[in-house]
Coordinates of C-alpha atoms in Angstrom, one line a residue:
Chain H
M183 CA -3.3 -37.0 28.2
N184 CA -1.9 -40.1 26.6
A185 CA -4.4 -39.8 23.7
L186 CA -3.3 -36.2 23.1
Y187 CA 0.3 -37.3 23.1
D188 CA -0.4 -40.0 20.6
L189 CA -2.4 -37.6 18.4
L190 CA -0.1 -34.6 18.4
L191 CA 3.4 -35.4 19.6
A192 CA 4.0 -39.0 18.8
P193 CA 4.2 -38.4 15.0
F194 CA 7.1 -36.1 15.5
A195 CA 9.3 -38.8 17.1
Y196 CA 10.2 -39.8 13.5
D197 CA 13.1 -38.1 11.8
F198 CA 11.2 -37.3 8.6
M199 CA 8.4 -35.8 10.6
Q200 CA 10.8 -33.6 12.5
R201 CA 12.3 -32.4 9.2
G202 CA 8.9 -31.8 7.8
L203 CA 7.9 -29.9 11.0
L204 CA 11.0 -27.7 10.9
S205 CA 10.4 -26.9 7.3
A206 CA 6.8 -26.1 7.9
V207 CA 7.6 -23.8 10.9
L208 CA 10.3 -22.0 8.9
L209 CA 7.9 -21.5 6.0
S210 CA 5.2 -20.3 8.4
I211 CA 7.5 -17.5 9.5
S212 CA 8.2 -16.2 6.0
G213 CA 4.7 -17.1 4.7
G214 CA 3.0 -15.1 7.5
L215 CA 5.1 -12.0 6.7
L216 CA 4.9 -12.2 2.9
G217 CA 1.2 -13.3 3.1
S218 CA 0.3 -10.2 5.2
V219 CA 1.6 -8.0 2.4
L220 CA -0.2 -10.1 -0.2
V221 CA -3.5 -9.8 1.7
L222 CA -3.2 -6.1 2.4
R223 CA -2.2 -5.2 -1.2
R224 CA -5.1 -7.4 -2.5
L225 CA -2.6 -9.6 -4.3
A226 CA -3.8 -13.0 -2.9
L227 CA -5.4 -14.2 -6.2
M228 CA -2.4 -12.8 -8.2
G229 CA -0.1 -14.8 -5.9
D230 CA -2.2 -17.9 -6.6
A231 CA -1.8 -17.4 -10.3
L232 CA 1.9 -16.9 -9.9
T233 CA 2.4 -20.2 -8.1
H234 CA 0.7 -22.0 -11.0
S235 CA 3.0 -20.4 -13.5
L236 CA 6.1 -21.7 -11.6
L237 CA 5.3 -25.2 -12.6
P238 CA 6.7 -25.2 -16.2
G239 CA 9.9 -23.6 -14.9
L240 CA 10.2 -26.2 -12.2
A241 CA 9.5 -29.1 -14.5
L242 CA 11.9 -27.9 -17.2
S243 CA 14.8 -27.4 -14.8
W244 CA 14.1 -30.8 -13.3
L245 CA 14.3 -32.3 -16.9
L246 CA 17.4 -30.4 -17.8
L247 CA 19.4 -29.8 -14.6
G248 CA 18.1 -32.5 -12.2
R249 CA 16.3 -32.0 -8.9
G250 CA 18.8 -30.1 -6.8
P251 CA 17.2 -27.2 -4.9
L252 CA 19.4 -24.7 -6.8
A253 CA 18.3 -26.0 -10.2
L254 CA 14.6 -25.8 -9.1
L255 CA 15.0 -22.4 -7.7
T256 CA 16.6 -21.1 -11.0
G257 CA 13.8 -22.6 -13.0
A258 CA 11.1 -21.2 -10.8
L259 CA 12.7 -17.7 -10.6
V260 CA 12.9 -17.5 -14.4
A261 CA 9.4 -18.8 -14.9
G262 CA 8.0 -16.4 -12.3
L263 CA 9.8 -13.4 -13.7
L264 CA 8.9 -14.2 -17.3
S265 CA 5.2 -14.8 -16.5
V266 CA 4.9 -11.6 -14.5
M267 CA 6.7 -9.5 -17.2
A268 CA 4.7 -11.1 -20.0
S269 CA 1.4 -10.6 -18.4
A270 CA 2.2 -7.1 -17.3
L271 CA 3.2 -6.4 -20.9
L272 CA 0.0 -7.9 -22.2
S273 CA -2.2 -5.8 -19.9
R274 CA -0.3 -2.6 -20.6
L275 CA 0.0 -2.9 -24.4
T276 CA -3.2 -4.6 -25.4
R277 CA -6.9 -4.0 -24.5
L278 CA -6.8 -6.8 -21.9
K279 CA -7.1 -5.8 -18.3
E280 CA -4.7 -7.1 -15.6
D281 CA -6.9 -9.9 -14.3
A282 CA -7.6 -11.3 -17.8
A283 CA -4.0 -11.0 -18.9
F284 CA -2.6 -12.7 -15.8
G285 CA -5.4 -15.3 -15.6
A286 CA -5.0 -16.4 -19.2
F287 CA -1.3 -16.4 -19.1
F288 CA -1.0 -18.4 -15.9
L289 CA -3.6 -21.0 -17.1
V290 CA -1.5 -21.7 -20.1
A291 CA 1.7 -21.8 -18.1
Y292 CA 0.0 -24.3 -15.7
A293 CA -1.1 -26.6 -18.5
A294 CA 2.3 -26.5 -20.0
G295 CA 3.8 -27.3 -16.6
I296 CA 1.5 -30.3 -16.1
A297 CA 2.3 -31.5 -19.6
L298 CA 6.0 -31.3 -18.8
V299 CA 5.7 -32.9 -15.4
S300 CA 3.9 -35.9 -16.9
Q301 CA 6.8 -36.2 -19.4
L302 CA 9.1 -36.7 -16.4
G303 CA 7.5 -40.1 -16.4
T304 CA 8.2 -42.5 -13.5
R305 CA 11.0 -40.4 -12.1
V306 CA 8.6 -38.2 -10.3
D307 CA 5.1 -38.6 -9.0
L308 CA 2.9 -35.8 -10.3
L309 CA 0.9 -35.8 -7.1
H310 CA 4.1 -35.2 -5.0
F311 CA 5.0 -32.3 -7.2
L312 CA 1.6 -30.7 -6.9
F313 CA 0.6 -31.4 -3.3
G314 CA 3.8 -32.0 -1.3
H315 CA 5.5 -35.2 -0.1
I316 CA 6.8 -34.9 3.4
L317 CA 9.0 -38.0 3.1
G318 CA 11.0 -36.2 0.4
V319 CA 12.2 -33.3 2.6
G320 CA 16.0 -33.8 2.6
P321 CA 18.8 -31.9 4.3
S322 CA 19.4 -29.7 1.2
D323 CA 15.7 -28.8 1.1
L324 CA 15.9 -27.8 4.8
M325 CA 18.9 -25.6 4.1
L326 CA 17.1 -23.8 1.3
T327 CA 14.0 -23.4 3.5
A328 CA 16.1 -22.0 6.3
A329 CA 17.8 -19.6 3.9
A330 CA 14.5 -18.5 2.4
S331 CA 12.9 -18.0 5.8
G332 CA 15.9 -16.2 7.3
L333 CA 16.3 -13.9 4.4
T334 CA 12.6 -13.0 4.5
L335 CA 12.7 -12.3 8.2
A336 CA 15.8 -10.2 7.8
A337 CA 14.2 -8.2 5.0
F338 CA 11.2 -7.4 7.1
V339 CA 13.4 -6.4 10.1
V340 CA 15.6 -4.2 8.0
A341 CA 13.1 -2.6 5.7
Y342 CA 10.1 -2.6 8.0
R343 CA 9.3 1.1 7.6
G344 CA 9.8 1.0 3.9
I345 CA 7.5 -2.0 3.6
V346 CA 4.7 -0.4 5.7
L347 CA 4.8 2.8 3.6
E348 CA 5.0 0.9 0.3
V349 CA 2.0 -1.2 1.3
F350 CA 0.0 1.5 3.0
D351 CA 0.7 4.8 1.1
P352 CA 3.3 4.6 -1.7
I353 CA 2.4 8.2 -2.8
F354 CA 3.5 9.6 0.6
A355 CA 6.7 7.6 0.5
R356 CA 7.4 9.0 -2.9
A357 CA 6.6 12.6 -2.0
A358 CA 8.8 12.3 1.1
G359 CA 11.7 11.1 -1.1
M360 CA 11.8 7.5 -0.1
R361 CA 12.6 5.2 -3.0
G362 CA 10.3 2.2 -3.4
G363 CA 11.5 0.8 -6.7
W364 CA 13.1 -2.2 -5.1
F365 CA 10.0 -3.2 -3.3
Y366 CA 8.1 -5.3 -5.9
A367 CA 11.3 -6.9 -7.3
G368 CA 12.4 -7.8 -3.8
F369 CA 9.0 -9.0 -2.8
L370 CA 8.6 -11.2 -6.0
A371 CA 12.1 -12.7 -5.4
L372 CA 11.3 -13.5 -1.8
A373 CA 7.9 -15.0 -2.7
V374 CA 9.4 -17.3 -5.4
L375 CA 12.2 -18.3 -3.1
N376 CA 9.8 -19.3 -0.4
L377 CA 7.4 -21.1 -2.8
V378 CA 10.3 -23.2 -4.1
A379 CA 11.4 -23.9 -0.6
G380 CA 7.9 -25.0 0.2
L381 CA 7.8 -27.4 -2.7
Q382 CA 8.6 -30.6 -0.8
T383 CA 6.4 -30.0 2.2
M384 CA 3.5 -28.2 0.5
G385 CA 3.6 -28.8 -3.2
V386 CA 3.5 -26.1 -5.9
V387 CA -0.2 -25.5 -5.8
L388 CA -0.7 -25.3 -2.1
A389 CA 2.5 -23.6 -0.9
L390 CA 0.7 -20.3 -1.2
G391 CA -1.7 -21.6 1.5
L392 CA 0.9 -20.9 4.1
F393 CA 1.1 -17.3 2.9
V394 CA -2.6 -16.4 2.4
L395 CA -4.5 -18.3 5.0
P396 CA -2.6 -17.3 8.2
A397 CA -2.5 -13.7 7.0
A398 CA -6.1 -13.5 6.1
S399 CA -7.0 -15.0 9.5
A400 CA -4.7 -12.6 11.3
Y401 CA -6.3 -9.7 9.3
L402 CA -9.6 -10.5 10.9
W403 CA -8.2 -10.2 14.5
C404 CA -5.6 -7.4 14.3
D405 CA -5.8 -3.6 14.1
R406 CA -2.1 -3.1 14.0
F407 CA 0.2 -4.2 11.2
A408 CA 3.0 -5.4 13.5
W409 CA 0.5 -7.6 15.4
M410 CA -0.9 -8.9 12.1
L411 CA 2.6 -10.1 11.2
V412 CA 3.1 -11.8 14.5
V413 CA -0.3 -13.4 14.6
S414 CA 0.1 -14.7 11.0
V415 CA 3.2 -16.5 11.9
V416 CA 1.6 -18.0 15.0
F417 CA -1.4 -19.2 13.1
G418 CA 0.8 -20.6 10.3
T419 CA 2.9 -22.5 12.9
L420 CA -0.2 -23.9 14.7
G421 CA -1.9 -24.9 11.5
S422 CA 1.1 -26.6 9.9
T423 CA 1.9 -28.5 13.1
A424 CA -1.7 -29.8 13.3
G425 CA -1.8 -30.4 9.6
L426 CA 1.4 -32.6 9.7
A427 CA -0.1 -34.6 12.6
V428 CA -3.3 -35.2 10.6
S429 CA -1.2 -36.1 7.6
F430 CA 0.7 -38.7 9.6
H431 CA -2.4 -40.3 11.0
T432 CA -4.5 -40.4 7.9
G433 CA -2.0 -40.8 5.2
L434 CA -3.2 -37.6 3.5
S435 CA -0.5 -35.6 1.5
S436 CA 1.1 -33.0 3.8
G437 CA 0.2 -30.0 1.6
P438 CA -3.6 -30.5 1.7
A439 CA -3.5 -31.6 5.3
I440 CA -1.7 -28.4 6.3
V441 CA -4.0 -26.2 4.2
L442 CA -7.1 -27.8 5.6
A443 CA -5.8 -27.2 9.2
L444 CA -5.1 -23.6 8.3
G445 CA -8.6 -23.5 6.7
V446 CA -10.1 -24.4 10.1
I447 CA -8.3 -21.5 11.7
F448 CA -9.4 -19.2 8.9
L449 CA -13.1 -20.2 9.1
A450 CA -13.1 -19.9 12.9
S451 CA -11.6 -16.4 12.5
A452 CA -14.1 -15.4 9.9
V453 CA -17.0 -16.5 12.1
L454 CA -15.8 -15.5 15.6
S455 CA -13.6 -12.4 15.1
P456 CA -15.1 -10.0 17.6
R457 CA -15.0 -6.9 15.4
Y458 CA -14.8 -8.2 11.8
G459 CA -16.4 -11.6 12.0
L460 CA -19.7 -13.0 10.7
L461 CA -21.4 -13.4 14.1
H462 CA -20.6 -9.8 14.8
A463 CA -22.0 -8.6 11.5
L464 CA -25.2 -10.7 12.0
A465 CA -25.6 -9.3 15.5
L466 CA -25.2 -5.8 14.2
A467 CA -27.7 -6.4 11.4
R468 CA -30.3 -7.9 13.9
R469 CA -29.9 -4.9 16.3
E470 CA -30.4 -2.5 13.4
R471 CA -33.5 -4.3 12.2
R472 CA -34.9 -4.2 15.7
T473 CA -34.2 -0.4 15.9
V474 CA -35.9 0.1 12.6
R475 CA -39.0 -1.8 13.8
H476 CA -39.2 0.2 16.9
T477 CA -39.1 3.4 14.9
V478 CA -41.8 2.2 12.7
D479 CA -44.0 1.3 15.7
Chain X
M224 CA 12.1 34.6 4.9
A225 CA 9.2 36.9 3.9
G226 CA 9.7 38.6 0.6
H227 CA 11.6 35.7 -1.0
D228 CA 10.2 33.3 -3.6
I229 CA 10.1 29.7 -2.6
F230 CA 9.2 28.4 -6.1
R231 CA 10.4 30.0 -9.3
L232 CA 8.8 28.6 -12.4
Q233 CA 10.4 29.5 -15.8
D234 CA 8.5 28.6 -19.0
V235 CA 7.2 25.3 -17.4
T236 CA 5.7 23.1 -20.1
V237 CA 4.4 19.6 -19.6
H238 CA 3.0 17.2 -22.3
Y239 CA 1.1 14.0 -21.6
G240 CA 1.7 12.3 -25.0
Q241 CA 0.1 14.6 -27.5
R242 CA -1.8 16.7 -25.0
T243 CA -0.4 19.9 -23.6
A244 CA -1.1 19.9 -19.8
L245 CA 0.9 23.0 -19.0
D246 CA 2.1 25.6 -21.5
G247 CA 4.9 28.0 -20.7
I248 CA 4.1 28.8 -17.1
T249 CA 6.4 31.5 -15.7
A250 CA 5.5 32.5 -12.2
H251 CA 7.0 33.0 -8.7
I252 CA 5.4 31.6 -5.5
P253 CA 6.4 33.7 -2.5
C254 CA 7.6 32.2 0.7
G255 CA 4.9 32.1 3.4
A256 CA 2.0 32.6 1.1
L257 CA -1.3 30.8 0.9
V258 CA -1.7 30.2 -2.8
A259 CA -4.9 29.1 -4.5
L260 CA -4.4 27.3 -7.8
V261 CA -7.6 28.1 -9.7
G262 CA -8.8 27.1 -13.2
P263 CA -11.4 25.0 -15.0
N264 CA -11.2 21.2 -15.1
G265 CA -8.2 20.1 -17.1
A266 CA -6.5 23.5 -16.6
G267 CA -3.4 21.7 -15.2
K268 CA -3.8 22.3 -11.5
S269 CA -2.9 18.8 -10.4
T270 CA -0.2 18.7 -13.0
L271 CA 1.4 21.8 -11.7
L272 CA 1.4 20.4 -8.1
R273 CA 3.0 17.2 -9.3
A274 CA 5.5 19.3 -11.3
L275 CA 6.3 21.2 -8.1
L276 CA 7.1 17.9 -6.4
G277 CA 9.6 17.1 -9.2
W278 CA 7.7 14.1 -10.3
L279 CA 7.0 15.1 -13.9
P280 CA 9.5 15.4 -16.8
L281 CA 9.2 18.9 -18.0
T282 CA 9.0 19.3 -21.8
R283 CA 10.5 22.8 -21.4
G284 CA 11.5 25.2 -18.7
E285 CA 12.5 24.6 -15.1
I286 CA 11.3 24.8 -11.5
R287 CA 13.6 25.9 -8.7
L288 CA 12.8 25.4 -5.1
G289 CA 14.7 28.1 -3.3
D290 CA 17.8 27.8 -5.4
K291 CA 17.7 24.0 -5.6
H292 CA 15.8 21.4 -7.6
P293 CA 12.7 20.2 -5.7
R294 CA 14.0 16.6 -5.6
H295 CA 16.7 17.6 -3.1
L296 CA 14.3 19.0 -0.5
H297 CA 11.8 16.3 0.0
P298 CA 11.5 16.3 3.7
R299 CA 10.3 20.0 3.5
L300 CA 7.6 19.1 1.0
A301 CA 4.3 17.6 2.0
Y302 CA 1.8 16.5 -0.6
L303 CA -1.8 15.5 -0.1
P304 CA -3.5 14.0 -3.2
Q305 CA -7.1 14.7 -3.9
R306 CA -8.2 11.3 -2.7
P307 CA -5.5 9.5 -0.8
E308 CA -5.5 6.0 -2.3
V309 CA -5.0 4.2 1.0
D310 CA -6.8 1.1 2.2
W311 CA -9.0 2.4 5.1
D312 CA -9.2 -1.1 6.5
F313 CA -5.4 -1.2 6.9
P314 CA -4.5 -2.4 10.4
I315 CA -3.1 0.9 11.6
S316 CA -3.9 3.6 14.1
V317 CA -4.2 7.3 13.6
R318 CA -1.1 7.8 15.8
E319 CA 0.9 5.3 13.7
V320 CA 0.0 7.1 10.5
V321 CA 1.1 10.5 11.9
A322 CA 4.3 8.9 13.2
Q323 CA 5.1 7.9 9.6
G324 CA 5.9 11.6 9.1
R325 CA 9.1 11.1 11.1
W326 CA 10.3 8.2 8.9
P327 CA 11.6 10.1 5.9
S328 CA 14.2 11.9 8.1
L329 CA 14.8 8.9 10.4
G330 CA 15.3 6.5 7.4
L331 CA 15.1 2.8 8.0
F332 CA 17.1 2.6 11.1
G333 CA 16.9 5.9 13.0
R334 CA 15.7 5.3 16.5
F335 CA 12.2 6.6 17.4
T336 CA 13.3 8.5 20.5
A337 CA 11.2 10.3 23.1
A338 CA 11.8 13.6 21.2
E339 CA 10.3 11.9 18.1
R340 CA 7.3 10.8 20.0
E341 CA 6.8 14.3 21.3
R342 CA 6.8 15.7 17.8
V343 CA 4.1 13.2 16.9
D344 CA 2.1 14.2 20.0
R345 CA 2.4 17.9 19.1
A346 CA 1.3 17.2 15.5
L347 CA -1.7 15.2 16.8
E348 CA -2.6 18.1 19.1
E349 CA -2.2 20.8 16.5
L350 CA -4.7 18.9 14.3
D351 CA -7.0 18.2 17.2
L352 CA -6.6 14.4 16.9
T353 CA -5.2 13.5 20.3
A354 CA -8.5 11.9 21.4
L355 CA -8.6 9.8 18.3
A356 CA -5.0 8.7 18.3
G357 CA -5.6 5.1 19.1
E358 CA -8.5 4.5 16.6
Q359 CA -8.2 2.4 13.5
I360 CA -8.3 4.8 10.6
R361 CA -11.6 3.6 9.2
R362 CA -13.5 5.0 12.2
L363 CA -12.6 8.6 11.3
S364 CA -14.9 10.9 9.4
G365 CA -13.8 12.3 6.1
G366 CA -12.6 15.6 7.6
Q367 CA -10.8 13.8 10.4
Q368 CA -9.0 11.5 7.9
Q369 CA -7.8 14.6 6.0
R370 CA -6.6 16.1 9.3
M371 CA -4.7 12.9 10.0
F372 CA -2.7 13.3 6.8
L373 CA -2.1 17.0 7.5
A374 CA -0.8 16.0 11.0
R375 CA 1.5 13.5 9.3
A376 CA 2.8 16.3 7.1
V377 CA 3.3 18.5 10.2
A378 CA 5.1 15.7 12.0
Q379 CA 7.3 15.4 9.0
G380 CA 8.5 18.9 9.6
A381 CA 7.3 20.1 6.3
D382 CA 7.0 23.9 5.7
I383 CA 5.7 23.7 2.1
F384 CA 2.3 22.0 1.7
L385 CA 1.0 21.0 -1.7
L386 CA -2.7 20.2 -1.4
D387 CA -4.8 18.9 -4.3
E388 CA -8.4 20.0 -3.9
P389 CA -8.4 19.8 -0.1
F390 CA -11.9 21.2 0.1
A391 CA -13.5 18.6 -2.1
G392 CA -16.0 16.5 -0.2
L393 CA -15.7 18.5 3.1
D394 CA -18.9 19.6 4.8
L395 CA -19.3 23.3 5.9
A396 CA -17.9 22.8 9.4
A397 CA -14.9 20.8 8.1
S398 CA -14.2 23.5 5.4
A399 CA -14.3 26.2 8.0
E400 CA -11.9 24.3 10.2
L401 CA -9.5 23.7 7.3
I402 CA -9.6 27.4 6.4
H403 CA -8.9 28.3 10.0
L404 CA -5.9 25.9 9.9
L405 CA -4.5 27.2 6.7
Q406 CA -4.7 30.8 7.9
R407 CA -2.9 29.8 11.1
W408 CA -0.1 28.2 8.9
L409 CA 0.0 31.4 6.9
A410 CA 0.5 33.4 10.1
Q411 CA 3.3 31.0 11.1
G412 CA 5.1 31.6 7.8
R413 CA 4.4 28.2 6.2
T414 CA 3.7 28.0 2.5
V415 CA 0.6 26.3 1.1
V416 CA -0.2 25.8 -2.5
A417 CA -3.7 24.3 -2.9
A418 CA -5.9 23.6 -5.9
V419 CA -9.2 25.2 -5.2
H420 CA -12.5 25.1 -7.1
D421 CA -14.5 27.6 -5.0
L422 CA -13.7 31.0 -6.3
A423 CA -15.4 32.9 -3.4
L424 CA -13.4 30.9 -0.9
A425 CA -10.1 31.5 -2.8
R426 CA -10.8 35.3 -3.0
A427 CA -11.8 35.5 0.7
H428 CA -9.2 33.4 2.4
F429 CA -6.1 33.0 0.2
S430 CA -3.3 35.5 0.0
H431 CA -2.2 34.7 -3.5
A432 CA -3.6 32.9 -6.6
L433 CA -2.4 31.4 -9.8
L434 CA -5.2 31.3 -12.4
L435 CA -4.5 28.6 -15.0
D436 CA -6.0 27.5 -18.3
T437 CA -3.2 25.3 -19.4
R438 CA -1.4 28.6 -19.8
L439 CA -1.0 31.1 -17.0
V440 CA -3.9 33.6 -17.1
A441 CA -2.9 35.7 -14.1
A442 CA -0.9 35.5 -10.9
G443 CA -0.4 37.6 -7.8
P444 CA -2.5 38.7 -4.8
A445 CA -5.7 36.7 -4.7
A446 CA -8.2 39.5 -5.0
E447 CA -6.6 41.1 -8.1
T448 CA -5.8 37.8 -9.8
L449 CA -9.3 36.4 -9.4
S450 CA -11.0 39.5 -10.8
D451 CA -14.1 38.9 -12.9
A452 CA -12.3 39.9 -16.1
N453 CA -9.5 37.3 -15.5
I454 CA -12.0 34.6 -14.5
D455 CA -13.9 35.2 -17.8
L456 CA -10.6 34.8 -19.6
A457 CA -9.8 31.5 -17.9
Y458 CA -13.3 30.1 -18.1
H459 CA -14.6 31.9 -21.2
R460 CA -15.0 28.9 -23.4
R461 CA -17.2 27.1 -20.9
M462 CA -19.3 29.8 -19.3
P463 CA -21.6 30.9 -22.1
V464 CA -22.8 27.4 -22.5
L465 CA -23.7 27.1 -18.9
G466 CA -25.1 30.6 -18.8
V467 CA -23.8 31.4 -15.3
R468 CA -20.9 33.3 -13.9
P469 CA -18.7 31.4 -11.6

């Protein structure tokens, strides 16, 4: 019992760990909700590309406006919008398909971002920026995270029906006269807001882990959308708590520690899920092979 | 309602860029009719359906639904695309999909009352899906998946159904069931406009037909409209090559 306490609870006696935990739990809520939409709309990789493209915007606003959360948010929003619009334009007007346009554009943006961040010199540690730095979570970061998380939760409560239709069957929504034009703009804004909010805890590159991994894990267990949302949030919370404890004991950056903990949940889900997991698929295949052999005999 | 026209098309013309998809269609679609849209590939059947939904900018002409523009009457309109582009692995049950039919009139906040639930139950029953209501949608057969979307349209309270090639990909039993259902709707005074490829089926089971070849070749009661002479007119450029009559 004592060992368990030392392992899991003792780390959170410290103020900075409490702030980190609160931030991670808040992000788990919004991440689980937004991540479920990403996973179901097959936008997980696109989201990954998007996070990389935020880097130059973040670095530029840091250089020009300082490191206040509002400055970072503005920089990231502008970078995110510009990259999405530019790559959409490329894929629509040139021969390039969407994946190549987005992929190419976001790689360049990422490189530009790293170049800019390294120009920030001693004022900021590149590793902190990329992978998170739990010690750096200040009160203003927490405020931003709470706002991002609350806004996301509110959006899902208010627009739940619209979101389900827009994700599941936008053509029906349109035929029935429901307007969906706000959906992608709103989704993008919420995603960027939460990615920026996750900057201190998770880092630019890994913040999306709190979106994609819990949702992908929940997708393997749930046959109802509402349950998938709830289970995503629970998985995210469990994973980030465990990850923070690991980070405390091992000195690993909080971002990778959390993503690795979420990875354990994901892998376990992929193997063990009773209906959609690997073990189930293998058992099915073996049963099928046996049936075929019997028929041949 | 019988005897009235539900859609009036006046000189309806649609261009996709340089290509003319529909050219000067003037026709009336009577209320409570089962209308087959017939014509070769590229004749504009899908385009006409989308125009009836009010989705396409018309180059010329106008479409009236009753005496209003279609855009104002959405809850009455139900549309089933040729292949619904939904993710069959979506975590959702048959019942939940059918219940979506109530959302357009409830909006984001309307309470899903017992009366709403009952409408969903009735729609499931009408389409013979009650036993499958709890299933995840991937586990349905093709015909059952189609019935699920039709049940959603029924739950929506639609009385005008626009169906794009509903018979494509159905086996014989499922086709027969669909015909049975459409005839029942016809008897109930609902209006169905369906793009159909099978001429024999359209002649035998539909009350009216519109024969298209970008322009309107003929319109009216199905048997007369789909006469051999008219079919030759609509398909003439393609038939001699194939050497068969449709």
